[in-house]
mmCIF file of N, CA and C in Angstrom:
data_model
loop_
_atom_site.group_PDB
_atom_site.id
_atom_site.type_symbol
_atom_site.label_atom_id
_atom_site.label_comp_id
_atom_site.label_asym_id
_atom_site.label_seq_id
_atom_site.Cartn_x
_atom_site.Cartn_y
_atom_site.Cartn_z
ATOM 1 N N MET E 95 -11.254 9.857 8.669
ATOM 2 C CA MET E 95 -10.292 9.049 7.931
ATOM 3 C C MET E 95 -10.481 9.257 6.436
ATOM 4 N N THR E 96 -9.408 9.111 5.721
ATOM 5 C CA THR E 96 -9.486 9.195 4.271
ATOM 6 C C THR E 96 -9.976 7.872 3.713
ATOM 7 N N GLY E 97 -10.067 7.769 2.424
ATOM 8 C CA GLY E 97 -10.798 6.685 1.795
ATOM 9 C C GLY E 97 -10.083 5.387 1.530
ATOM 10 N N ASP E 98 -10.881 4.487 1.039
ATOM 11 C CA ASP E 98 -10.458 3.171 0.601
ATOM 12 C C ASP E 98 -9.649 3.348 -0.688
ATOM 13 N N PRO E 99 -8.432 2.799 -0.777
ATOM 14 C CA PRO E 99 -7.617 3.025 -1.974
ATOM 15 C C PRO E 99 -8.251 2.507 -3.262
ATOM 16 N N ALA E 100 -9.081 1.469 -3.168
ATOM 17 C CA ALA E 100 -9.754 0.960 -4.369
ATOM 18 C C ALA E 100 -10.807 1.938 -4.866
ATOM 19 N N GLU E 101 -11.214 2.876 -4.007
ATOM 20 C CA GLU E 101 -12.164 3.917 -4.407
ATOM 21 C C GLU E 101 -11.465 5.231 -4.731
ATOM 22 N N THR E 102 -10.408 5.589 -3.981
ATOM 23 C CA THR E 102 -9.711 6.850 -4.232
ATOM 24 C C THR E 102 -8.854 6.787 -5.487
ATOM 25 N N ASN E 103 -8.313 5.611 -5.799
ATOM 26 C CA ASN E 103 -7.471 5.429 -6.984
ATOM 27 C C ASN E 103 -7.775 4.095 -7.670
ATOM 28 N N PRO E 104 -8.990 3.948 -8.234
ATOM 29 C CA PRO E 104 -9.344 2.668 -8.869
ATOM 30 C C PRO E 104 -8.493 2.345 -10.097
ATOM 31 N N GLU E 105 -7.840 3.344 -10.673
ATOM 32 C CA GLU E 105 -6.961 3.088 -11.806
ATOM 33 C C GLU E 105 -5.639 2.449 -11.374
ATOM 34 N N LEU E 106 -5.328 2.500 -10.061
ATOM 35 C CA LEU E 106 -4.075 1.953 -9.535
ATOM 36 C C LEU E 106 -4.281 0.715 -8.666
ATOM 37 N N TYR E 107 -5.377 0.671 -7.899
ATOM 38 C CA TYR E 107 -5.667 -0.438 -6.980
ATOM 39 C C TYR E 107 -6.863 -1.241 -7.490
ATOM 40 N N GLN E 108 -6.712 -2.558 -7.555
ATOM 41 C CA GLN E 108 -7.803 -3.451 -7.951
ATOM 42 C C GLN E 108 -7.999 -4.513 -6.867
ATOM 43 N N VAL E 109 -9.235 -4.715 -6.441
ATOM 44 C CA VAL E 109 -9.534 -5.800 -5.512
ATOM 45 C C VAL E 109 -9.514 -7.096 -6.315
ATOM 46 N N VAL E 110 -8.623 -8.035 -5.931
ATOM 47 C CA VAL E 110 -8.514 -9.292 -6.664
ATOM 48 C C VAL E 110 -9.055 -10.477 -5.868
ATOM 49 N N PHE E 111 -9.289 -10.283 -4.555
ATOM 50 C CA PHE E 111 -9.868 -11.330 -3.718
ATOM 51 C C PHE E 111 -10.380 -10.672 -2.443
ATOM 52 N N GLU E 112 -11.521 -11.173 -1.951
ATOM 53 C CA GLU E 112 -12.041 -10.670 -0.681
ATOM 54 C C GLU E 112 -12.940 -11.725 -0.060
ATOM 55 N N ASN E 113 -12.795 -11.892 1.257
ATOM 56 C CA ASN E 113 -13.724 -12.699 2.035
ATOM 57 C C ASN E 113 -13.910 -12.020 3.391
ATOM 58 N N GLU E 114 -14.487 -12.704 4.345
ATOM 59 C CA GLU E 114 -14.778 -12.075 5.629
ATOM 60 C C GLU E 114 -13.535 -11.805 6.476
ATOM 61 N N ARG E 115 -12.371 -12.380 6.118
ATOM 62 C CA ARG E 115 -11.164 -12.211 6.933
ATOM 63 C C ARG E 115 -10.072 -11.374 6.285
ATOM 64 N N VAL E 116 -9.989 -11.363 4.952
ATOM 65 C CA VAL E 116 -8.943 -10.607 4.261
ATOM 66 C C VAL E 116 -9.482 -9.988 2.976
ATOM 67 N N ARG E 117 -8.745 -8.993 2.513
ATOM 68 C CA ARG E 117 -8.980 -8.426 1.186
ATOM 69 C C ARG E 117 -7.611 -8.298 0.540
ATOM 70 N N VAL E 118 -7.506 -8.696 -0.727
ATOM 71 C CA VAL E 118 -6.240 -8.612 -1.449
ATOM 72 C C VAL E 118 -6.392 -7.581 -2.558
ATOM 73 N N LEU E 119 -5.471 -6.604 -2.554
ATOM 74 C CA LEU E 119 -5.435 -5.558 -3.572
ATOM 75 C C LEU E 119 -4.196 -5.738 -4.434
ATOM 76 N N GLU E 120 -4.366 -5.570 -5.728
ATOM 77 C CA GLU E 120 -3.220 -5.500 -6.632
ATOM 78 C C GLU E 120 -2.998 -4.026 -6.935
ATOM 79 N N TYR E 121 -1.732 -3.604 -6.850
ATOM 80 C CA TYR E 121 -1.377 -2.205 -7.098
ATOM 81 C C TYR E 121 -0.383 -2.138 -8.244
ATOM 82 N N ARG E 122 -0.669 -1.271 -9.215
ATOM 83 C CA ARG E 122 0.235 -1.027 -10.344
ATOM 84 C C ARG E 122 0.268 0.468 -10.625
ATOM 85 N N ASP E 123 1.483 0.997 -10.843
ATOM 86 C CA ASP E 123 1.600 2.387 -11.255
ATOM 87 C C ASP E 123 2.808 2.555 -12.173
ATOM 88 N N ALA E 124 2.987 3.780 -12.651
ATOM 89 C CA ALA E 124 4.108 4.130 -13.518
ATOM 90 C C ALA E 124 4.901 5.252 -12.854
ATOM 91 N N PRO E 125 6.148 5.462 -13.255
ATOM 92 C CA PRO E 125 6.921 6.557 -12.693
ATOM 93 C C PRO E 125 6.145 7.876 -12.759
ATOM 94 N N GLY E 126 6.149 8.601 -11.651
ATOM 95 C CA GLY E 126 5.452 9.883 -11.569
ATOM 96 C C GLY E 126 4.026 9.780 -11.066
ATOM 97 N N ASP E 127 3.432 8.572 -11.076
ATOM 98 C CA ASP E 127 2.061 8.422 -10.568
ATOM 99 C C ASP E 127 2.009 8.696 -9.070
ATOM 100 N N ARG E 128 0.889 9.275 -8.637
ATOM 101 C CA ARG E 128 0.658 9.592 -7.218
ATOM 102 C C ARG E 128 -0.693 9.039 -6.801
ATOM 103 N N THR E 129 -0.789 8.673 -5.537
ATOM 104 C CA THR E 129 -2.074 8.251 -4.995
ATOM 105 C C THR E 129 -2.686 9.380 -4.193
ATOM 106 N N ALA E 130 -4.008 9.405 -4.163
ATOM 107 C CA ALA E 130 -4.729 10.318 -3.275
ATOM 108 C C ALA E 130 -4.553 9.807 -1.848
ATOM 109 N N PRO E 131 -4.711 10.667 -0.846
ATOM 110 C CA PRO E 131 -4.662 10.171 0.534
ATOM 111 C C PRO E 131 -5.685 9.041 0.713
ATOM 112 N N HIS E 132 -5.244 7.975 1.386
ATOM 113 C CA HIS E 132 -6.094 6.808 1.605
ATOM 114 C C HIS E 132 -5.630 6.083 2.859
ATOM 115 N N ARG E 133 -6.360 5.038 3.254
ATOM 116 C CA ARG E 133 -6.005 4.297 4.459
ATOM 117 C C ARG E 133 -5.844 2.814 4.128
ATOM 118 N N HIS E 134 -5.021 2.164 4.945
ATOM 119 C CA HIS E 134 -4.867 0.712 4.902
ATOM 120 C C HIS E 134 -5.035 0.190 6.320
ATOM 121 N N PRO E 135 -5.758 -0.917 6.505
ATOM 122 C CA PRO E 135 -5.710 -1.596 7.801
ATOM 123 C C PRO E 135 -4.358 -2.313 7.897
ATOM 124 N N ASP E 136 -4.114 -3.041 8.985
ATOM 125 C CA ASP E 136 -2.909 -3.866 9.060
ATOM 126 C C ASP E 136 -2.838 -4.729 7.802
ATOM 127 N N THR E 137 -1.657 -4.745 7.169
ATOM 128 C CA THR E 137 -1.514 -5.322 5.828
ATOM 129 C C THR E 137 -0.165 -5.999 5.677
ATOM 130 N N VAL E 138 -0.122 -7.052 4.878
ATOM 131 C CA VAL E 138 1.127 -7.634 4.409
ATOM 132 C C VAL E 138 1.272 -7.218 2.954
ATOM 133 N N MET E 139 2.438 -6.631 2.618
ATOM 134 C CA MET E 139 2.706 -6.184 1.253
ATOM 135 C C MET E 139 3.741 -7.113 0.617
ATOM 136 N N VAL E 140 3.471 -7.545 -0.605
ATOM 137 C CA VAL E 140 4.404 -8.375 -1.371
ATOM 138 C C VAL E 140 4.750 -7.596 -2.633
ATOM 139 N N THR E 141 6.035 -7.311 -2.824
ATOM 140 C CA THR E 141 6.452 -6.559 -4.008
ATOM 141 C C THR E 141 6.710 -7.536 -5.158
ATOM 142 N N LEU E 142 6.088 -7.294 -6.278
ATOM 143 C CA LEU E 142 6.280 -8.122 -7.466
ATOM 144 C C LEU E 142 7.275 -7.484 -8.428
ATOM 145 N N SER E 143 7.613 -6.213 -8.168
ATOM 146 C CA SER E 143 8.645 -5.510 -8.934
ATOM 147 C C SER E 143 9.434 -4.655 -7.950
ATOM 148 N N ALA E 144 10.660 -4.330 -8.320
ATOM 149 C CA ALA E 144 11.436 -3.376 -7.530
ATOM 150 C C ALA E 144 10.828 -1.996 -7.736
ATOM 151 N N PHE E 145 10.899 -1.146 -6.698
ATOM 152 C CA PHE E 145 10.363 0.203 -6.863
ATOM 153 C C PHE E 145 10.990 1.177 -5.891
ATOM 154 N N SER E 146 10.765 2.454 -6.194
ATOM 155 C CA SER E 146 11.201 3.554 -5.342
ATOM 156 C C SER E 146 10.018 4.502 -5.191
ATOM 157 N N ARG E 147 9.605 4.721 -3.925
ATOM 158 C CA ARG E 147 8.411 5.528 -3.650
ATOM 159 C C ARG E 147 8.697 6.524 -2.544
ATOM 160 N N ARG E 148 7.866 7.536 -2.494
ATOM 161 C CA ARG E 148 7.842 8.463 -1.367
ATOM 162 C C ARG E 148 6.448 8.350 -0.759
ATOM 163 N N ILE E 149 6.389 8.042 0.550
ATOM 164 C CA ILE E 149 5.127 7.922 1.283
ATOM 165 C C ILE E 149 5.020 9.135 2.195
ATOM 166 N N SER E 150 3.841 9.786 2.213
ATOM 167 C CA SER E 150 3.638 11.007 2.992
ATOM 168 C C SER E 150 2.384 10.914 3.845
ATOM 169 N N SER E 151 2.466 11.491 5.046
ATOM 170 C CA SER E 151 1.304 11.558 5.927
ATOM 171 C C SER E 151 1.560 12.578 7.023
ATOM 172 N N GLY E 152 0.622 13.479 7.222
ATOM 173 C CA GLY E 152 0.701 14.424 8.332
ATOM 174 C C GLY E 152 1.983 15.221 8.394
ATOM 175 N N GLY E 153 2.516 15.599 7.249
ATOM 176 C CA GLY E 153 3.744 16.383 7.226
ATOM 177 C C GLY E 153 5.021 15.551 7.296
ATOM 178 N N ARG E 154 4.895 14.238 7.448
ATOM 179 C CA ARG E 154 6.068 13.345 7.447
ATOM 180 C C ARG E 154 6.203 12.705 6.072
ATOM 181 N N GLU E 155 7.442 12.424 5.680
ATOM 182 C CA GLU E 155 7.719 11.725 4.426
ATOM 183 C C GLU E 155 8.798 10.679 4.674
ATOM 184 N N VAL E 156 8.653 9.537 4.011
ATOM 185 C CA VAL E 156 9.701 8.519 4.042
ATOM 186 C C VAL E 156 9.912 8.002 2.630
ATOM 187 N N GLY E 157 11.148 7.658 2.329
ATOM 188 C CA GLY E 157 11.462 7.015 1.075
ATOM 189 C C GLY E 157 11.400 5.512 1.257
ATOM 190 N N VAL E 158 10.871 4.815 0.273
ATOM 191 C CA VAL E 158 10.760 3.363 0.318
ATOM 192 C C VAL E 158 11.353 2.810 -0.973
ATOM 193 N N ASP E 159 12.452 2.083 -0.845
ATOM 194 C CA ASP E 159 13.102 1.426 -1.977
ATOM 195 C C ASP E 159 13.127 -0.060 -1.675
ATOM 196 N N LEU E 160 12.425 -0.844 -2.475
ATOM 197 C CA LEU E 160 12.335 -2.281 -2.224
ATOM 198 C C LEU E 160 12.610 -3.073 -3.496
ATOM 199 N N PRO E 161 13.232 -4.246 -3.332
ATOM 200 C CA PRO E 161 13.447 -5.123 -4.479
ATOM 201 C C PRO E 161 12.208 -5.946 -4.765
ATOM 202 N N ALA E 162 12.149 -6.546 -5.927
ATOM 203 C CA ALA E 162 11.086 -7.510 -6.235
ATOM 204 C C ALA E 162 11.200 -8.674 -5.262
ATOM 205 N N GLY E 163 10.060 -9.201 -4.855
ATOM 206 C CA GLY E 163 10.041 -10.356 -3.974
ATOM 207 C C GLY E 163 10.117 -10.044 -2.496
ATOM 208 N N ALA E 164 10.114 -8.775 -2.114
ATOM 209 C CA ALA E 164 10.148 -8.406 -0.700
ATOM 210 C C ALA E 164 8.769 -8.610 -0.086
ATOM 211 N N VAL E 165 8.747 -8.989 1.175
ATOM 212 C CA VAL E 165 7.506 -9.139 1.929
ATOM 213 C C VAL E 165 7.644 -8.259 3.163
ATOM 214 N N ARG E 166 6.691 -7.346 3.364
ATOM 215 C CA ARG E 166 6.774 -6.393 4.462
ATOM 216 C C ARG E 166 5.446 -6.267 5.177
ATOM 217 N N TRP E 167 5.519 -5.999 6.469
ATOM 218 C CA TRP E 167 4.363 -5.656 7.285
ATOM 219 C C TRP E 167 4.115 -4.170 7.133
ATOM 220 N N VAL E 168 2.867 -3.775 6.914
ATOM 221 C CA VAL E 168 2.476 -2.371 6.859
ATOM 222 C C VAL E 168 1.413 -2.188 7.942
ATOM 223 N N ALA E 169 1.785 -1.518 9.040
ATOM 224 C CA ALA E 169 0.832 -1.265 10.119
ATOM 225 C C ALA E 169 -0.270 -0.345 9.602
ATOM 226 N N ALA E 170 -1.454 -0.458 10.193
ATOM 227 C CA ALA E 170 -2.589 0.384 9.793
ATOM 228 C C ALA E 170 -2.141 1.842 9.737
ATOM 229 N N GLN E 171 -2.506 2.512 8.643
ATOM 230 C CA GLN E 171 -2.068 3.902 8.463
ATOM 231 C C GLN E 171 -2.846 4.599 7.367
ATOM 232 N N GLU E 172 -2.749 5.920 7.391
ATOM 233 C CA GLU E 172 -3.252 6.777 6.324
ATOM 234 C C GLU E 172 -2.044 7.421 5.675
ATOM 235 N N HIS E 173 -2.029 7.478 4.339
ATOM 236 C CA HIS E 173 -0.910 8.108 3.644
ATOM 237 C C HIS E 173 -1.274 8.372 2.189
ATOM 238 N N SER E 174 -0.377 9.034 1.503
ATOM 239 C CA SER E 174 -0.414 9.130 0.048
ATOM 240 C C SER E 174 0.970 8.707 -0.419
ATOM 241 N N GLY E 175 1.092 8.347 -1.682
ATOM 242 C CA GLY E 175 2.377 7.887 -2.189
ATOM 243 C C GLY E 175 2.644 8.405 -3.584
ATOM 244 N N GLU E 176 3.912 8.359 -3.950
ATOM 245 C CA GLU E 176 4.337 8.786 -5.284
ATOM 246 C C GLU E 176 5.448 7.871 -5.765
ATOM 247 N N ASN E 177 5.352 7.410 -6.998
ATOM 248 C CA ASN E 177 6.415 6.639 -7.620
ATOM 249 C C ASN E 177 7.494 7.636 -8.037
ATOM 250 N N VAL E 178 8.609 7.654 -7.294
ATOM 251 C CA VAL E 178 9.702 8.590 -7.580
ATOM 252 C C VAL E 178 10.849 7.897 -8.311
ATOM 253 N N GLY E 179 10.615 6.662 -8.722
ATOM 254 C CA GLY E 179 11.644 5.899 -9.416
ATOM 255 C C GLY E 179 11.510 5.988 -10.917
ATOM 256 N N THR E 180 12.218 5.098 -11.577
ATOM 257 C CA THR E 180 12.235 5.062 -13.047
ATOM 258 C C THR E 180 11.545 3.821 -13.601
ATOM 259 N N THR E 181 10.941 3.017 -12.705
ATOM 260 C CA THR E 181 10.286 1.778 -13.127
ATOM 261 C C THR E 181 8.865 1.733 -12.579
ATOM 262 N N PRO E 182 7.988 0.979 -13.225
ATOM 263 C CA PRO E 182 6.636 0.797 -12.695
ATOM 264 C C PRO E 182 6.670 0.034 -11.366
ATOM 265 N N THR E 183 5.636 0.231 -10.574
ATOM 266 C CA THR E 183 5.445 -0.505 -9.322
ATOM 267 C C THR E 183 4.373 -1.575 -9.553
ATOM 268 N N HIS E 184 4.612 -2.778 -9.016
ATOM 269 C CA HIS E 184 3.611 -3.838 -9.016
ATOM 270 C C HIS E 184 3.710 -4.533 -7.666
ATOM 271 N N SER E 185 2.655 -4.446 -6.869
ATOM 272 C CA SER E 185 2.633 -5.017 -5.524
ATOM 273 C C SER E 185 1.270 -5.595 -5.219
ATOM 274 N N MET E 186 1.255 -6.491 -4.234
ATOM 275 C CA MET E 186 0.012 -7.045 -3.700
ATOM 276 C C MET E 186 -0.077 -6.639 -2.234
ATOM 277 N N PHE E 187 -1.280 -6.252 -1.808
ATOM 278 C CA PHE E 187 -1.547 -5.884 -0.422
ATOM 279 C C PHE E 187 -2.581 -6.856 0.133
ATOM 280 N N ILE E 188 -2.213 -7.592 1.179
ATOM 281 C CA ILE E 188 -3.138 -8.514 1.841
ATOM 282 C C ILE E 188 -3.607 -7.823 3.115
ATOM 283 N N GLU E 189 -4.797 -7.244 3.042
ATOM 284 C CA GLU E 189 -5.341 -6.462 4.155
ATOM 285 C C GLU E 189 -6.096 -7.371 5.120
ATOM 286 N N LEU E 190 -5.782 -7.233 6.407
ATOM 287 C CA LEU E 190 -6.446 -8.015 7.445
ATOM 288 C C LEU E 190 -7.714 -7.305 7.890
ATOM 289 N N LYS E 191 -8.765 -8.068 8.110
ATOM 290 C CA LYS E 191 -10.042 -7.491 8.528
ATOM 291 C C LYS E 191 -10.297 -7.703 10.015
ATOM 292 N N GLU E 192 -9.243 -7.835 10.783
ATOM 293 C CA GLU E 192 -9.374 -7.975 12.226
ATOM 294 C C GLU E 192 -9.376 -6.589 12.848
ATOM 295 N N PRO E 193 -9.865 -6.492 14.099
ATOM 296 C CA PRO E 193 -9.840 -5.179 14.754
ATOM 297 C C PRO E 193 -8.430 -4.615 14.787
ATOM 298 N N GLY E 194 -8.353 -3.341 14.657
ATOM 299 C CA GLY E 194 -7.078 -2.640 14.669
ATOM 300 C C GLY E 194 -7.312 -1.268 14.090
ATOM 301 N N GLY E 195 -6.410 -0.387 14.307
ATOM 302 C CA GLY E 195 -6.590 0.952 13.787
ATOM 303 C C GLY E 195 -5.275 1.662 13.635
ATOM 304 N N VAL E 196 -5.343 2.852 13.138
ATOM 305 C CA VAL E 196 -4.165 3.676 12.954
ATOM 306 C C VAL E 196 -3.621 4.043 14.329
ATOM 307 N N VAL E 197 -2.328 3.833 14.520
ATOM 308 C CA VAL E 197 -1.666 4.162 15.777
ATOM 309 C C VAL E 197 -0.861 5.426 15.572
ATOM 310 N N ALA E 198 -1.175 6.472 16.341
ATOM 311 C CA ALA E 198 -0.458 7.739 16.225
ATOM 312 C C ALA E 198 1.027 7.518 16.484
ATOM 313 N N GLY E 199 1.863 8.083 15.654
ATOM 314 C CA GLY E 199 3.307 7.983 15.820
ATOM 315 C C GLY E 199 3.894 6.660 15.362
ATOM 316 N N ALA E 200 3.082 5.776 14.805
ATOM 317 C CA ALA E 200 3.579 4.481 14.325
ATOM 318 C C ALA E 200 4.430 4.694 13.091
ATOM 319 N N ALA E 201 5.192 3.676 12.714
ATOM 320 C CA ALA E 201 6.023 3.741 11.536
ATOM 321 C C ALA E 201 5.199 4.058 10.310
ATOM 322 N N LEU E 202 5.745 4.869 9.430
ATOM 323 C CA LEU E 202 5.088 5.222 8.176
ATOM 324 C C LEU E 202 5.701 4.366 7.088
ATOM 325 N N GLY E 203 4.857 3.720 6.284
ATOM 326 C CA GLY E 203 5.345 2.835 5.245
ATOM 327 C C GLY E 203 5.585 1.439 5.783
ATOM 328 N N PRO E 204 6.167 0.558 4.977
ATOM 329 C CA PRO E 204 6.344 -0.838 5.386
ATOM 330 C C PRO E 204 7.517 -1.002 6.343
ATOM 331 N N THR E 205 7.450 -2.043 7.174
ATOM 332 C CA THR E 205 8.525 -2.368 8.104
ATOM 333 C C THR E 205 8.759 -3.873 8.098
ATOM 334 N N GLY E 206 9.882 -4.284 8.642
ATOM 335 C CA GLY E 206 10.196 -5.701 8.777
ATOM 336 C C GLY E 206 10.465 -6.339 7.447
ATOM 337 N N GLY E 207 10.795 -7.584 7.493
ATOM 338 C CA GLY E 207 11.008 -8.301 6.247
ATOM 339 C C GLY E 207 11.999 -9.412 6.393
ATOM 340 N N GLN E 208 12.225 -10.065 5.283
ATOM 341 C CA GLN E 208 13.142 -11.186 5.293
ATOM 342 C C GLN E 208 14.450 -10.834 4.681
#
């Protein structure tokens, strides 16, 4: 597996809270910024700004365009990302520390929402 995003891209991901059940990461980037390949456990993502990204993993790519205030489920996965928009990204990731793992063929990027 690839690394912890707070270690692979500490300039983009900051741990803002952690206990035995969850870890919360704050993510900020600028247009053109890219992340190194990394992994997330099952996570809830909250967008604090609108953004446009490209998420890549294993030869697959998906575009992700979300408004500010969106809440999405992100199933455990490994990926890299790129800000392909014209605005900075600001999001929070609430990572669950319960058993679970990357599911082959699962959705890439966030799913569901309100």
